[in-house]
Amino acid sequence: MSDRPLKPATRAVEAGRRKQWTSLPGQPGGVVNPAVWRASTHLYDDSADHAGGRPNEDGHFYYGRRGGPTQWALATALTELEPGAEGTELFPSGVAAIAATLLALLRPGDELLFTDNAYEPSRAIALGLLRQYGINARAFDPLDVDGFAAAIGDKTRVVLLESPGSLTMEVCDIPALAAIARDKGVLSVLDNTWAGPLGFPALARGCDVSLMSLTKHVGGHSDLMMGSASAAGPVLERIRRQAQFMGQVVSPDDAALALRGLRTMPLRLERSAAAALQVATWLAGRPEVSAVLCPMLPGSPDHALWQRDFSGGCGLFSFVLAKGHDKPARARLIDALELFGIGYSWGGYESLVIPFDPAPIHTLRPWPAGIDAGSGLGVRLSIGLEDPADLIADLERGLAALGEP
Ligand SMILES: *Cc1c(COP(=O)(O)O)cnc(C)c1O
């Protein structure tokens, strides 16, 4: 093969495919995908093999808690998709990945800075779980790059980033924030669930850990829960040890599902991002909508930064109802939709809708700067693989149900 770097769709097809996981020893040929290896016990060949021990690395049979070939194939694929990563730990959910990573990298007396527009359970981990361990946590404004160095204190050891932010979708300058953090000896952990490594190569952009909820785009079919942390060097070792201490392991059945999802992820992301842009553009022209919070949308406040740093998007964005609409009207809108399920999560093949009010969870800056927050009532959409024309017709029906403002 030539030295030309492979394109994202090709990388997703090639990643983590090793003959030793898809063929039988001593026999020619093999199959495409690794088998689902259900295993607790891993057998040793003889006493000498047992006495020699086995290193705790992917690819060595040891014990089921360290995974088997199905999980190794998934972890290896994710590592290969994240430039700069030397390994990936798998967790039974995205939240488990966030909690274990923060516990691995922080000690009593340390401080965590977390982005003010963090995923709500991340905020709960910071202010709840970490406090139990004597770790202080403070929110910071991710859009204030100039004030960031001053926000970092003597005890700050880790900064938790997310971009675009949960619900309100602000893009922040991750390379600049990560560079400031590194300069001060602070580790940057990015919740990269929205873009993933193909849309935003987090480690290459200066972060130390790239976290993902694989429940979303990698799974892609709303049928599994999983999370991952990709990193390198001593940071990876600390996360790996923490995962082992806490007995974190994912089932081989779920790993096989996630691997299956991974192969079509670029195709699904491309399609749902294009459809989301179409829907967002339509919503931006509607009088019932005061703002569309979608960095992929040309003219949105974050579009230039998004274009600079991201090479892809996805189907998740939000909008705000114009002044005069109230919560019952928003509920009528949502209930009138026939093609959008009401539910959490996103990144599946089916479209979803959820109402949100950021004020209680985004405490420093509830709404992005420079938008018309209108009624202050948010609606988040996850655009799936339906035809966008059908989704727009459905939303038209929903907006009609709002009634007069
Ligand atoms: C869903 C989500 C998570 C948590 O993932 P689970 O797999 O649901 O535990 C973390 N971060 C973001 C941004 C998410 O959307």
Short mmCIF file of C-alpha atoms and ligand atoms in Angstrom, two decimals:
data_model
loop_
_atom_site.label_atom_id
_atom_site.label_comp_id
_atom_site.label_asym_id
_atom_site.label_seq_id
_atom_site.Cartn_x
_atom_site.Cartn_y
_atom_site.Cartn_z
CA MET A 1 0.00 0.00 0.00
CA SER A 2 1.17 3.56 -0.64
CA ASP A 3 2.15 5.91 2.17
CA ARG A 4 -0.82 8.14 1.47
CA PRO A 5 -2.84 8.45 4.72
CA LEU A 6 -6.11 6.54 4.58
CA LYS A 7 -9.38 8.47 4.60
CA PRO A 8 -11.70 8.19 7.65
CA ALA A 9 -14.17 5.71 6.14
CA THR A 10 -11.30 3.40 5.13
CA ARG A 11 -9.70 3.69 8.55
CA ALA A 12 -12.97 2.70 10.25
CA VAL A 13 -13.16 -0.41 8.06
CA GLU A 14 -9.50 -1.41 8.60
CA ALA A 15 -9.11 -0.56 12.30
CA GLY A 16 -8.26 -3.32 14.75
CA ARG A 17 -8.56 -6.22 12.33
CA ARG A 18 -5.91 -8.78 13.22
CA LYS A 19 -5.67 -12.25 11.80
CA GLN A 20 -4.99 -13.81 15.20
CA TRP A 21 -8.52 -12.79 16.30
CA THR A 22 -10.28 -14.04 13.17
CA SER A 23 -8.58 -17.32 12.30
CA LEU A 24 -7.69 -20.65 13.89
CA PRO A 25 -4.04 -21.42 14.67
CA GLY A 26 -2.42 -23.55 12.01
CA GLN A 27 -5.35 -23.29 9.60
CA PRO A 28 -5.44 -21.21 6.44
CA GLY A 29 -8.08 -18.55 5.90
CA GLY A 30 -10.35 -17.05 8.52
CA VAL A 31 -13.46 -14.93 8.93
CA VAL A 32 -14.01 -11.17 8.76
CA ASN A 33 -15.03 -10.45 12.36
CA PRO A 34 -13.66 -11.78 15.65
CA ALA A 35 -15.83 -14.37 17.34
CA VAL A 36 -17.75 -13.47 20.49
CA TRP A 37 -15.38 -15.02 23.02
CA ARG A 38 -17.40 -15.45 26.20
CA ALA A 39 -14.83 -16.20 28.86
CA SER A 40 -14.04 -15.74 32.51
CA THR A 41 -11.28 -18.34 32.83
CA HIS A 42 -8.33 -18.17 30.49
CA LEU A 43 -6.31 -21.37 30.49
CA TYR A 44 -2.54 -21.71 30.83
CA ASP A 45 -0.66 -24.29 28.78
CA ASP A 46 1.23 -25.78 31.73
CA SER A 47 2.69 -24.92 35.13
CA ALA A 48 5.67 -23.18 33.61
CA ASP A 49 3.34 -20.97 31.57
CA HIS A 50 1.38 -20.17 34.72
CA ALA A 51 4.50 -19.50 36.77
CA GLY A 52 5.78 -17.15 34.06
CA GLY A 53 2.70 -14.98 34.44
CA ARG A 54 1.27 -12.89 31.65
CA PRO A 55 1.70 -9.16 31.25
CA ASN A 56 -1.38 -6.97 31.52
CA GLU A 57 -1.48 -5.95 27.90
CA ASP A 58 -4.09 -6.29 25.21
CA GLY A 59 -3.56 -9.52 23.36
CA HIS A 60 -2.50 -11.71 26.28
CA PHE A 61 -4.83 -14.26 27.80
CA TYR A 62 -4.90 -13.82 31.55
CA TYR A 63 -8.36 -13.60 33.09
CA GLY A 64 -11.76 -12.44 31.85
CA ARG A 65 -11.66 -9.15 33.72
CA ARG A 66 -8.89 -8.06 31.38
CA GLY A 67 -11.06 -8.86 28.40
CA GLY A 68 -10.59 -11.34 25.59
CA PRO A 69 -10.08 -11.15 21.84
CA THR A 70 -13.49 -9.55 21.13
CA GLN A 71 -12.87 -6.68 23.54
CA TRP A 72 -9.22 -6.38 22.45
CA ALA A 73 -10.32 -6.03 18.83
CA LEU A 74 -12.65 -3.16 19.74
CA ALA A 75 -10.13 -1.41 21.99
CA THR A 76 -7.41 -1.77 19.36
CA ALA A 77 -9.70 -0.39 16.65
CA LEU A 78 -10.48 2.67 18.79
CA THR A 79 -6.78 3.18 19.53
CA GLU A 80 -5.95 3.05 15.82
CA LEU A 81 -8.63 5.66 15.09
CA GLU A 82 -7.23 8.12 17.66
CA PRO A 83 -3.86 9.46 16.45
CA GLY A 84 -1.41 9.65 19.33
CA ALA A 85 -3.19 7.03 21.46
CA GLU A 86 -1.23 4.02 22.69
CA GLY A 87 -4.23 2.22 24.14
CA THR A 88 -7.93 2.33 24.95
CA GLU A 89 -9.75 1.19 28.07
CA LEU A 90 -13.35 0.07 27.68
CA PHE A 91 -16.01 0.78 30.31
CA PRO A 92 -19.61 -0.40 30.75
CA SER A 93 -20.89 3.14 30.02
CA GLY A 94 -19.66 6.58 29.08
CA VAL A 95 -20.26 7.77 32.63
CA ALA A 96 -18.13 4.90 33.96
CA ALA A 97 -15.30 6.03 31.65
CA ILE A 98 -15.56 9.62 32.90
CA ALA A 99 -15.70 8.64 36.59
CA ALA A 100 -12.80 6.17 36.38
CA THR A 101 -10.61 8.54 34.37
CA LEU A 102 -11.09 11.40 36.83
CA LEU A 103 -10.50 9.12 39.83
CA ALA A 104 -7.36 7.78 38.13
CA LEU A 105 -5.87 11.21 37.55
CA LEU A 106 -6.85 13.07 40.74
CA ARG A 107 -5.83 12.60 44.39
CA PRO A 108 -7.28 14.01 47.64
CA GLY A 109 -6.43 17.71 47.82
CA ASP A 110 -6.25 18.08 44.04
CA GLU A 111 -8.62 20.27 42.06
CA LEU A 112 -10.59 19.61 38.88
CA LEU A 113 -11.71 22.41 36.57
CA PHE A 114 -14.73 21.34 34.54
CA THR A 115 -16.28 23.12 31.61
CA ASP A 116 -19.47 24.94 32.62
CA ASN A 117 -21.41 23.37 29.73
CA ALA A 118 -20.42 19.81 30.69
CA TYR A 119 -22.74 16.84 30.31
CA GLU A 120 -24.90 16.96 33.44
CA PRO A 121 -23.73 13.62 34.93
CA SER A 122 -20.11 14.84 34.51
CA ARG A 123 -20.96 17.85 36.66
CA ALA A 124 -22.57 15.48 39.17
CA ILE A 125 -19.41 13.33 39.25
CA ALA A 126 -17.26 16.43 39.77
CA LEU A 127 -19.39 17.90 42.55
CA GLY A 128 -20.58 14.63 44.10
CA LEU A 129 -18.29 11.63 43.66
CA LEU A 130 -15.00 13.55 43.60
CA ARG A 131 -15.90 15.61 46.67
CA GLN A 132 -16.31 12.34 48.58
CA TYR A 133 -12.63 11.71 47.88
CA GLY A 134 -11.54 15.16 48.98
CA ILE A 135 -11.11 16.40 45.42
CA ASN A 136 -12.33 19.94 44.84
CA ALA A 137 -14.11 20.77 41.60
CA ARG A 138 -14.90 24.14 40.02
CA ALA A 139 -16.68 25.11 36.81
CA PHE A 140 -14.91 27.40 34.33
CA ASP A 141 -16.21 29.34 31.34
CA PRO A 142 -14.88 27.50 28.26
CA LEU A 143 -15.37 30.56 26.04
CA ASP A 144 -13.09 32.73 28.17
CA VAL A 145 -9.72 31.59 26.80
CA ASP A 146 -7.99 34.72 28.10
CA GLY A 147 -9.20 34.08 31.65
CA PHE A 148 -8.38 30.38 31.60
CA ALA A 149 -4.75 30.61 32.78
CA ALA A 150 -5.89 32.65 35.78
CA ALA A 151 -8.64 30.13 36.56
CA ILE A 152 -6.02 27.40 36.97
CA GLY A 153 -4.97 27.25 40.62
CA ASP A 154 -2.01 25.72 42.48
CA LYS A 155 -3.98 22.56 43.16
CA THR A 156 -5.51 22.18 39.69
CA ARG A 157 -4.36 18.90 38.15
CA VAL A 158 -7.02 18.10 35.54
CA VAL A 159 -9.35 20.06 33.28
CA LEU A 160 -12.45 18.35 31.89
CA LEU A 161 -13.42 19.69 28.48
CA GLU A 162 -16.34 19.06 26.16
CA SER A 163 -16.93 20.62 22.74
CA PRO A 164 -19.51 21.32 21.53
CA GLY A 165 -20.93 21.74 25.03
CA SER A 166 -23.85 19.62 26.16
CA LEU A 167 -27.29 21.01 25.19
CA THR A 168 -26.12 24.55 24.33
CA MET A 169 -23.55 23.35 21.78
CA GLU A 170 -20.87 26.06 22.15
CA VAL A 171 -17.58 25.16 20.46
CA CYS A 172 -14.57 26.16 22.53
CA ASP A 173 -10.96 26.58 21.46
CA ILE A 174 -9.71 23.19 22.64
CA PRO A 175 -6.17 23.53 21.17
CA ALA A 176 -5.70 26.86 22.99
CA LEU A 177 -7.17 25.64 26.30
CA ALA A 178 -5.20 22.37 26.17
CA ALA A 179 -1.96 24.26 25.41
CA ILE A 180 -2.49 26.58 28.40
CA ALA A 181 -3.26 23.58 30.62
CA ARG A 182 -0.18 21.67 29.45
CA ASP A 183 1.99 24.70 30.02
CA LYS A 184 0.81 24.70 33.65
CA GLY A 185 1.28 20.95 34.10
CA VAL A 186 -2.47 20.29 34.05
CA LEU A 187 -3.90 17.28 32.19
CA SER A 188 -6.69 17.87 29.65
CA VAL A 189 -9.46 15.28 29.47
CA LEU A 190 -11.89 15.76 26.58
CA ASP A 191 -15.36 14.24 26.41
CA ASN A 192 -15.21 13.73 22.65
CA THR A 193 -18.53 11.93 22.25
CA TRP A 194 -20.01 14.46 19.79
CA ALA A 195 -17.30 14.44 17.13
CA GLY A 196 -15.34 11.28 17.93
CA PRO A 197 -11.75 10.82 16.76
CA LEU A 198 -12.65 11.06 13.06
CA GLY A 199 -14.27 14.49 13.50
CA PHE A 200 -11.88 15.79 16.17
CA PRO A 201 -8.55 13.99 16.83
CA ALA A 202 -8.35 15.00 20.48
CA LEU A 203 -4.84 13.85 21.36
CA ALA A 204 -3.39 15.39 18.20
CA ARG A 205 -5.08 18.66 19.21
CA GLY A 206 -3.28 18.68 22.57
CA CYS A 207 -5.55 16.72 24.92
CA ASP A 208 -4.18 13.97 27.16
CA VAL A 209 -7.27 11.76 27.26
CA SER A 210 -10.06 11.29 24.71
CA LEU A 211 -13.27 9.97 26.27
CA MET A 212 -16.29 8.71 24.39
CA SER A 213 -19.68 7.36 25.18
CA LEU A 214 -19.70 4.49 22.68
CA THR A 215 -23.42 4.25 23.47
CA LYS A 216 -23.93 7.05 20.94
CA HIS A 217 -22.24 6.97 17.52
CA VAL A 218 -20.13 3.84 17.78
CA GLY A 219 -23.03 1.65 18.88
CA GLY A 220 -25.28 3.67 16.62
CA HIS A 221 -28.39 1.52 17.03
CA SER A 222 -29.63 2.35 20.55
CA ASP A 223 -28.98 -1.18 21.75
CA LEU A 224 -25.88 -1.02 23.92
CA MET A 225 -24.13 0.99 26.64
CA MET A 226 -20.35 1.43 26.63
CA GLY A 227 -17.62 4.01 27.13
CA SER A 228 -13.94 4.38 26.27
CA ALA A 229 -10.84 6.28 27.32
CA SER A 230 -7.94 6.55 24.85
CA ALA A 231 -4.57 7.89 25.97
CA ALA A 232 -0.82 7.25 25.95
CA GLY A 233 2.10 6.75 28.33
CA PRO A 234 1.76 7.10 32.10
CA VAL A 235 -1.72 8.65 31.79
CA LEU A 236 -2.96 5.52 30.01
CA GLU A 237 -1.30 3.32 32.64
CA ARG A 238 -3.06 5.18 35.46
CA ILE A 239 -6.47 4.81 33.77
CA ARG A 240 -5.78 1.13 33.08
CA ARG A 241 -4.88 0.48 36.71
CA GLN A 242 -7.98 2.33 37.91
CA ALA A 243 -10.18 0.28 35.57
CA GLN A 244 -8.64 -2.91 36.95
CA PHE A 245 -9.03 -1.77 40.57
CA MET A 246 -12.69 -1.08 39.94
CA GLY A 247 -13.23 -4.32 38.03
CA GLN A 248 -14.44 -2.56 34.90
CA VAL A 249 -15.08 -4.92 32.02
CA VAL A 250 -17.48 -4.96 29.07
CA SER A 251 -19.23 -8.04 27.74
CA PRO A 252 -17.89 -9.62 24.55
CA ASP A 253 -21.42 -9.56 23.10
CA ASP A 254 -21.58 -5.78 23.52
CA ALA A 255 -18.03 -5.39 22.20
CA ALA A 256 -19.03 -7.29 19.04
CA LEU A 257 -22.06 -5.00 18.61
CA ALA A 258 -19.88 -1.92 19.08
CA LEU A 259 -17.38 -3.23 16.51
CA ARG A 260 -20.21 -3.79 14.04
CA GLY A 261 -21.41 -0.24 14.65
CA LEU A 262 -17.92 1.18 14.23
CA ARG A 263 -17.61 -0.10 10.64
CA THR A 264 -20.56 2.01 9.44
CA MET A 265 -20.01 4.96 11.75
CA PRO A 266 -18.47 7.36 9.17
CA LEU A 267 -21.31 6.64 6.76
CA ARG A 268 -23.98 7.22 9.42
CA LEU A 269 -22.27 10.36 10.74
CA GLU A 270 -21.95 11.86 7.28
CA ARG A 271 -25.60 11.18 6.51
CA SER A 272 -27.02 12.36 9.86
CA ALA A 273 -24.79 15.47 9.90
CA ALA A 274 -25.99 16.44 6.40
CA ALA A 275 -29.61 15.86 7.41
CA ALA A 276 -29.13 17.80 10.66
CA LEU A 277 -27.71 20.73 8.71
CA GLN A 278 -30.75 20.66 6.44
CA VAL A 279 -33.15 20.59 9.40
CA ALA A 280 -31.15 23.27 11.27
CA THR A 281 -31.17 25.54 8.22
CA TRP A 282 -34.94 25.15 7.93
CA LEU A 283 -35.48 25.84 11.64
CA ALA A 284 -33.28 28.96 11.46
CA GLY A 285 -35.78 30.48 9.02
CA ARG A 286 -38.80 29.91 11.25
CA PRO A 287 -40.36 32.74 13.29
CA GLU A 288 -41.15 30.35 16.18
CA VAL A 289 -37.38 29.80 16.68
CA SER A 290 -35.13 32.51 18.17
CA ALA A 291 -31.83 30.65 17.78
CA VAL A 292 -30.48 27.42 16.35
CA LEU A 293 -27.54 26.09 18.37
CA CYS A 294 -25.63 24.17 15.74
CA PRO A 295 -21.95 24.86 15.01
CA MET A 296 -22.26 23.15 11.61
CA LEU A 297 -24.67 25.90 10.52
CA PRO A 298 -22.96 28.66 8.48
CA GLY A 299 -23.48 32.00 10.20
CA SER A 300 -23.72 30.49 13.70
CA PRO A 301 -21.35 32.14 16.22
CA ASP A 302 -19.13 29.04 16.48
CA HIS A 303 -19.07 28.07 12.83
CA ALA A 304 -15.59 29.45 12.05
CA LEU A 305 -13.98 27.70 15.03
CA TRP A 306 -15.83 24.51 14.20
CA GLN A 307 -14.58 24.67 10.61
CA ARG A 308 -11.03 25.30 11.77
CA ASP A 309 -10.84 22.36 14.21
CA PHE A 310 -13.40 19.75 13.17
CA SER A 311 -13.46 17.55 10.11
CA GLY A 312 -16.94 16.22 10.72
CA GLY A 313 -20.14 16.66 12.67
CA CYS A 314 -23.14 14.59 13.64
CA GLY A 315 -26.91 14.77 13.98
CA LEU A 316 -27.09 16.40 17.42
CA PHE A 317 -28.05 20.07 17.83
CA SER A 318 -30.50 22.30 19.70
CA PHE A 319 -32.80 25.23 19.14
CA VAL A 320 -34.52 27.83 21.30
CA LEU A 321 -38.17 28.82 21.08
CA ALA A 322 -38.90 32.49 20.41
CA LYS A 323 -40.15 34.84 23.11
CA GLY A 324 -43.78 34.37 24.10
CA HIS A 325 -43.84 30.57 23.98
CA ASP A 326 -44.14 28.77 27.29
CA LYS A 327 -43.51 25.29 28.65
CA PRO A 328 -47.00 23.93 27.84
CA ALA A 329 -46.51 25.13 24.24
CA ARG A 330 -43.15 23.37 24.09
CA ALA A 331 -44.79 20.20 25.38
CA ARG A 332 -47.45 20.49 22.64
CA LEU A 333 -44.70 20.79 20.03
CA ILE A 334 -42.90 17.71 21.31
CA ASP A 335 -46.09 15.67 21.66
CA ALA A 336 -47.16 16.55 18.11
CA LEU A 337 -44.00 14.99 16.63
CA GLU A 338 -44.54 11.54 15.18
CA LEU A 339 -41.06 10.69 13.91
CA PHE A 340 -39.04 11.88 16.95
CA GLY A 341 -38.98 9.64 20.01
CA ILE A 342 -38.87 11.46 23.35
CA GLY A 343 -35.79 10.16 25.10
CA TYR A 344 -32.23 10.63 26.26
CA SER A 345 -29.16 9.49 24.41
CA TRP A 346 -28.46 10.19 20.75
CA GLY A 347 -26.44 8.89 17.81
CA GLY A 348 -28.87 6.09 17.00
CA TYR A 349 -30.51 5.45 13.62
CA GLU A 350 -33.76 6.99 14.89
CA SER A 351 -34.43 10.65 15.60
CA LEU A 352 -34.99 11.84 19.16
CA VAL A 353 -36.18 15.00 20.89
CA ILE A 354 -35.82 16.26 24.46
CA PRO A 355 -36.69 19.61 26.09
CA PHE A 356 -34.02 21.34 28.17
CA ASP A 357 -33.50 24.41 30.35
CA PRO A 358 -29.77 25.02 30.84
CA ALA A 359 -29.93 27.58 33.67
CA PRO A 360 -29.60 25.15 36.62
CA ILE A 361 -26.78 23.13 35.05
CA HIS A 362 -24.81 25.78 33.12
CA THR A 363 -24.14 28.15 35.96
CA LEU A 364 -21.62 30.68 34.60
CA ARG A 365 -23.18 31.33 31.20
CA PRO A 366 -26.54 29.58 30.68
CA TRP A 367 -26.80 30.42 26.97
CA PRO A 368 -24.09 30.93 24.37
CA ALA A 369 -22.97 34.54 23.91
CA GLY A 370 -24.42 36.34 20.93
CA ILE A 371 -27.63 34.35 20.52
CA ASP A 372 -31.21 35.45 21.08
CA ALA A 373 -32.26 33.24 24.01
CA GLY A 374 -35.88 34.15 23.27
CA SER A 375 -38.23 32.29 25.58
CA GLY A 376 -35.31 30.56 27.32
CA LEU A 377 -36.86 27.21 26.38
CA GLY A 378 -34.55 24.78 24.62
CA VAL A 379 -35.26 21.73 22.49
CA ARG A 380 -32.54 19.26 21.58
CA LEU A 381 -32.80 17.10 18.48
CA SER A 382 -30.85 14.01 17.54
CA ILE A 383 -31.28 13.57 13.81
CA GLY A 384 -31.21 9.95 12.71
CA LEU A 385 -31.21 8.26 9.35
CA GLU A 386 -34.75 9.11 8.24
CA ASP A 387 -35.21 11.27 5.15
CA PRO A 388 -34.76 14.90 6.28
CA ALA A 389 -37.79 16.00 4.24
CA ASP A 390 -39.99 13.78 6.42
CA LEU A 391 -38.38 15.14 9.58
CA ILE A 392 -38.92 18.73 8.45
CA ALA A 393 -42.59 17.99 7.72
CA ASP A 394 -42.89 16.48 11.18
CA LEU A 395 -41.29 19.54 12.79
CA GLU A 396 -43.62 21.78 10.79
CA ARG A 397 -46.51 19.92 12.39
CA GLY A 398 -44.84 20.36 15.79
CA LEU A 399 -44.32 24.11 15.38
CA ALA A 400 -47.95 24.50 14.29
CA ALA A 401 -48.99 22.92 17.61
CA LEU A 402 -47.21 25.70 19.53
CA GLY A 403 -50.09 28.06 18.92
CA GLU A 404 -49.89 31.85 19.06
CA PRO A 405 -47.05 33.20 21.22
C1 LIG B 1 -24.37 10.18 26.82
C2 LIG B 1 -23.16 10.96 27.14
C3 LIG B 1 -22.26 10.50 28.08
C4 LIG B 1 -22.51 9.30 28.94
O1 LIG B 1 -22.52 8.12 28.26
P1 LIG B 1 -23.36 6.84 28.74
O2 LIG B 1 -22.84 5.80 27.84
O3 LIG B 1 -24.81 7.18 28.52
O4 LIG B 1 -23.05 6.61 30.17
C5 LIG B 1 -21.13 11.25 28.30
N1 LIG B 1 -20.89 12.38 27.64
C6 LIG B 1 -21.74 12.86 26.72
C7 LIG B 1 -21.41 14.11 26.02
C8 LIG B 1 -22.91 12.16 26.45
O5 LIG B 1 -23.78 12.65 25.57
#
